XYZ file of N, CA and C in Angstrom:
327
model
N 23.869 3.177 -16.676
C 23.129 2.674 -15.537
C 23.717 3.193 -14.231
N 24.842 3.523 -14.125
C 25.539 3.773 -12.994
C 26.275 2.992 -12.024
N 27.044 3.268 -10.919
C 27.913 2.298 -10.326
C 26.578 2.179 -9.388
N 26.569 0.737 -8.579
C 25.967 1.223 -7.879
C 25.957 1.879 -6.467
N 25.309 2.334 -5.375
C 24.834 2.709 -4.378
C 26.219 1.501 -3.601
N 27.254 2.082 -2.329
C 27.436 1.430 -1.683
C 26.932 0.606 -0.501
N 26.956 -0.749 0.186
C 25.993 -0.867 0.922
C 25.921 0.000 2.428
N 26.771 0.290 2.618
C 26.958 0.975 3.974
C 25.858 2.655 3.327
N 25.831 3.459 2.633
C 24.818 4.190 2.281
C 23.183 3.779 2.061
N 23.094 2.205 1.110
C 21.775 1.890 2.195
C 21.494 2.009 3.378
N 22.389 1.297 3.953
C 21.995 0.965 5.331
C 21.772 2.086 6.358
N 22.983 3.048 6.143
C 23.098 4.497 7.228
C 21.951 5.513 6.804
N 21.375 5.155 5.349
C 20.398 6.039 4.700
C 18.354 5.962 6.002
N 17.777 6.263 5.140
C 16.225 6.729 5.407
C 15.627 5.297 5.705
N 16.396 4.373 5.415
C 15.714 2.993 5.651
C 16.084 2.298 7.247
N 17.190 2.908 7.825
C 17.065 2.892 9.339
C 15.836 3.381 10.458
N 15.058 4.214 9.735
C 13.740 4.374 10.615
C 12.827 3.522 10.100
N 12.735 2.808 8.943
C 12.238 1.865 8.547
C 11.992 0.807 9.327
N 13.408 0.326 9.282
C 13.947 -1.043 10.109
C 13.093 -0.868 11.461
N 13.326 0.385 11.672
C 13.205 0.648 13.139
C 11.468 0.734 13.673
N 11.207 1.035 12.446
C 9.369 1.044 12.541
C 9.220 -0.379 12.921
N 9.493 -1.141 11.402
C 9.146 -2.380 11.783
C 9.602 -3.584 13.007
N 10.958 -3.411 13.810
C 11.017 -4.085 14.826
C 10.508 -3.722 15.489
N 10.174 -2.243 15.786
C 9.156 -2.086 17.107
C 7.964 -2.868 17.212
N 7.141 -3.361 15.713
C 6.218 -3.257 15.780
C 6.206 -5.373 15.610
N 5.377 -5.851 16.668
C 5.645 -7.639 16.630
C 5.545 -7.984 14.926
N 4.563 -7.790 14.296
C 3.565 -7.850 12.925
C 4.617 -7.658 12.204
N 5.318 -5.898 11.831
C 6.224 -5.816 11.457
C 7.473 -6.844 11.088
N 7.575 -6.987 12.570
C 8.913 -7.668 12.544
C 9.459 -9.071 12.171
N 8.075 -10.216 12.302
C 7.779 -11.001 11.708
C 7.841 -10.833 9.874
N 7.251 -9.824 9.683
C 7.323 -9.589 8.074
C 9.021 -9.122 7.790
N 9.571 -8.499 8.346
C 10.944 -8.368 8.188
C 11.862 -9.604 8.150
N 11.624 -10.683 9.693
C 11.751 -11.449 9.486
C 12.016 -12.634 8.038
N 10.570 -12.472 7.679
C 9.998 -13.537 6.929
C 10.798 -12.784 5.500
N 10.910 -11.632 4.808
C 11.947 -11.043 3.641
C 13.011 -11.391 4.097
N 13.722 -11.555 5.153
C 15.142 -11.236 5.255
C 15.249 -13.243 4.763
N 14.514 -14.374 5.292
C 14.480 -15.340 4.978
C 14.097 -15.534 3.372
N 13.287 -15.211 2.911
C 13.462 -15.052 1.457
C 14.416 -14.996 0.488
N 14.756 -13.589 1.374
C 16.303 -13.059 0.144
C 17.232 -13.948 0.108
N 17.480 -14.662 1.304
C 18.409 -15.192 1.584
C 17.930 -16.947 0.902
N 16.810 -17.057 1.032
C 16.521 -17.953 0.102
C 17.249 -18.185 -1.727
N 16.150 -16.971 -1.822
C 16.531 -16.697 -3.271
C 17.812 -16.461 -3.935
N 18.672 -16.113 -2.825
C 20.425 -16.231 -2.874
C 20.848 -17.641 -3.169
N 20.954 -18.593 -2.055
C 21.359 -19.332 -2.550
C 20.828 -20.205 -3.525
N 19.271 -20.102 -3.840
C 19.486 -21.307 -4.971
C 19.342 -20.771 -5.899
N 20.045 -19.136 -6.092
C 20.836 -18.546 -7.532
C 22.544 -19.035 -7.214
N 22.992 -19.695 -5.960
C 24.269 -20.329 -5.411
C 24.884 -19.004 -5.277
N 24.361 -18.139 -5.007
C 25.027 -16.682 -4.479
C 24.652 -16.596 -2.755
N 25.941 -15.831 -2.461
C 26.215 -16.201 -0.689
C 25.807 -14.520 -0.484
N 24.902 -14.186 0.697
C 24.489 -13.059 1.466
C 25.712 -12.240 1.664
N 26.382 -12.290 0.676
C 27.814 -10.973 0.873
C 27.752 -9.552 0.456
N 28.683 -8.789 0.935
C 28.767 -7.411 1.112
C 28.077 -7.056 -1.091
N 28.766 -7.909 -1.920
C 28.761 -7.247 -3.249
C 27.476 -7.881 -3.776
N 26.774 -9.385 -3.444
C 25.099 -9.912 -3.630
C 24.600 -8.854 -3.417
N 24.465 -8.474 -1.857
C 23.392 -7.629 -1.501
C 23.277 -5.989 -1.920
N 24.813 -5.556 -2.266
C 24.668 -4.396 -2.899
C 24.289 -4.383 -4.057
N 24.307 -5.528 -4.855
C 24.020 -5.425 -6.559
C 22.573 -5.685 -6.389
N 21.839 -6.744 -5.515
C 20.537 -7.025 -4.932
C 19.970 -5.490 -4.630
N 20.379 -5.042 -3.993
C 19.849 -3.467 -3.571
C 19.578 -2.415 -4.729
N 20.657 -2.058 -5.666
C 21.504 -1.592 -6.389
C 19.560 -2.041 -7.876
N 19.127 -3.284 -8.119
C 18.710 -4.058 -8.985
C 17.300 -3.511 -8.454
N 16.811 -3.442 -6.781
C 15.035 -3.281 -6.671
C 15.553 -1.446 -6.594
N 16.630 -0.872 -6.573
C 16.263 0.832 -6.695
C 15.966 1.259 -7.951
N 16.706 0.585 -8.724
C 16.742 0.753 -10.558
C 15.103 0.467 -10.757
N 14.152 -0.605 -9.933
C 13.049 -0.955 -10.523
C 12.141 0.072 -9.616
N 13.169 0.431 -8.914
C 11.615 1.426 -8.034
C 11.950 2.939 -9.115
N 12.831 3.128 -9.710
C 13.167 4.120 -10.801
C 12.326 4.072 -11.623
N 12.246 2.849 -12.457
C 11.222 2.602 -13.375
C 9.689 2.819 -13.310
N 9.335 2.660 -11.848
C 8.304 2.520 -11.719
C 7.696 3.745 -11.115
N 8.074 4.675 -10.986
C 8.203 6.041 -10.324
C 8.505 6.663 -11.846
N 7.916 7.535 -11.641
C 8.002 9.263 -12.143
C 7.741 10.255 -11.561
N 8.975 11.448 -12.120
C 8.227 12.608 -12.024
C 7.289 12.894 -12.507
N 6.484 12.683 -13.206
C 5.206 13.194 -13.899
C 4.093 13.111 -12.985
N 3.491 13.713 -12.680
C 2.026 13.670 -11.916
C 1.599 12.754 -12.306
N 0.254 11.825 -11.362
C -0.328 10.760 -12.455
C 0.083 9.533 -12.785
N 1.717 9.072 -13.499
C 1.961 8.406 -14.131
C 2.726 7.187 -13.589
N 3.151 7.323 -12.130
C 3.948 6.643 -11.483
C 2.749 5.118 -11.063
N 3.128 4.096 -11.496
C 2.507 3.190 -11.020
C 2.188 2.530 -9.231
N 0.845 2.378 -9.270
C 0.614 2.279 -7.770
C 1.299 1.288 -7.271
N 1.375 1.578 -5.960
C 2.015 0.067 -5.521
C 1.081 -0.093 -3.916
N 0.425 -1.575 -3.733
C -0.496 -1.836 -2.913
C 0.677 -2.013 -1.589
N 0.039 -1.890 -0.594
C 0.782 -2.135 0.533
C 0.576 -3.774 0.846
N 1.347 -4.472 1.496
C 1.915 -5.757 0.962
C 1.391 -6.035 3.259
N 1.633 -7.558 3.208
C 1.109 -7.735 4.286
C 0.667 -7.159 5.537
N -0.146 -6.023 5.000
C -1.060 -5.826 6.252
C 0.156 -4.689 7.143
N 1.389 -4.484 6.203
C 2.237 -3.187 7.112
C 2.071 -1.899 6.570
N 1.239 -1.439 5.922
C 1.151 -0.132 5.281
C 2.110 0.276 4.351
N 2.764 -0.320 4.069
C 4.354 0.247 3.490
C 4.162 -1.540 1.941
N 5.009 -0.598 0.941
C 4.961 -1.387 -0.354
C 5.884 -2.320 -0.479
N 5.959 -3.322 -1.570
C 6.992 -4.562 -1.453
C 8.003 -4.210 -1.512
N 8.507 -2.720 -1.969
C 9.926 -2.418 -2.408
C 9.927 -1.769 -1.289
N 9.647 -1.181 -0.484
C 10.065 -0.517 1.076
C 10.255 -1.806 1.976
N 9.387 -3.172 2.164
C 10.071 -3.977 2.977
C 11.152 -4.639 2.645
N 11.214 -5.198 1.189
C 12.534 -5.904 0.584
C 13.547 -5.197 0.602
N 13.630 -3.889 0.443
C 15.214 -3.083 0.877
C 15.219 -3.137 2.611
N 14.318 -2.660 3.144
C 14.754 -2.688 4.667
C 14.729 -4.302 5.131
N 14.360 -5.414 4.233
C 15.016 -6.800 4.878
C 16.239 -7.030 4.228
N 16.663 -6.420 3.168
C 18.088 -6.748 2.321
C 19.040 -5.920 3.634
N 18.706 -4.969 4.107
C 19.345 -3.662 5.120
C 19.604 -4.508 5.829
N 18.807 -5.466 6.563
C 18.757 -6.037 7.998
C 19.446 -6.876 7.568
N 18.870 -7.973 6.953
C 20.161 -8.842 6.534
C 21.473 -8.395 6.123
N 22.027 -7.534 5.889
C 22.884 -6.786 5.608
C 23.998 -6.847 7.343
N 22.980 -6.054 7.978
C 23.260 -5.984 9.650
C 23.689 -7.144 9.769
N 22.607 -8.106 9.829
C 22.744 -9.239 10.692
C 24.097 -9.967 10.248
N 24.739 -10.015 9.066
C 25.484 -10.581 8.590
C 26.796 -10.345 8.927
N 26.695 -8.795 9.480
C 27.892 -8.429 9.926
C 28.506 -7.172 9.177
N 27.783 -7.405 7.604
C 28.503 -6.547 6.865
C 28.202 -5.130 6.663
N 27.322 -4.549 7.652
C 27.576 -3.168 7.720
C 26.425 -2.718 9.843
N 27.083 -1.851 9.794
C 26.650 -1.428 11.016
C 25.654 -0.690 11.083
């Protein structure tokens, strides 16, 4: 399976213009918002705390499923609908709100 991805390489990675789409944008940012409250939901009442090694294994867990769900093969890669009204799919906002929360937390720049 591999080690995974450190979080500071999410974060410094392709998902900083992400972030950056969506705070510009009010709609956006509300939806960023509203994931970054989620995750952080779904953290603790697994009683796991928004830390540097959650959110990398959290990160580390939706890349493995965007693996799965992707192919190289022409054709075969399963669609994915764009998710509230931001053009962009559930696995592009849930990594760039895991990113932000990431920020906000302190634990990477």
């Amino acid at each position: 399976m591999g080690a995974p991805i450190p979080l500071e390489t999410w974060v410094s990675g392709p998902v900083r213009a992400t972030i950056a789409a969506m705070t510009a944008d009010p709609w956006r940012s509300a939806v960023l918002d509203h994931h970054q409250d989620e995750i952080r939901a779904e953290l603790v009442s697994a009683g796991a705390a928004p830390d540097r090694s959650t959110l990398t294994l959290y990160l580390h867990v939706l890349g493995r499923a965007m693996d799965y769900i992707g192919t190289t093969a022409p054709g075969d890669a399963l669609p994915l609908a764009c998710v509230h009204d931001t053009g962009m799919d559930w696995f592009t906002v849930r990594i760039a709100a895991a990113c932000q929360l990431a920020i906000n937390e302190g634990l990477a720049a």
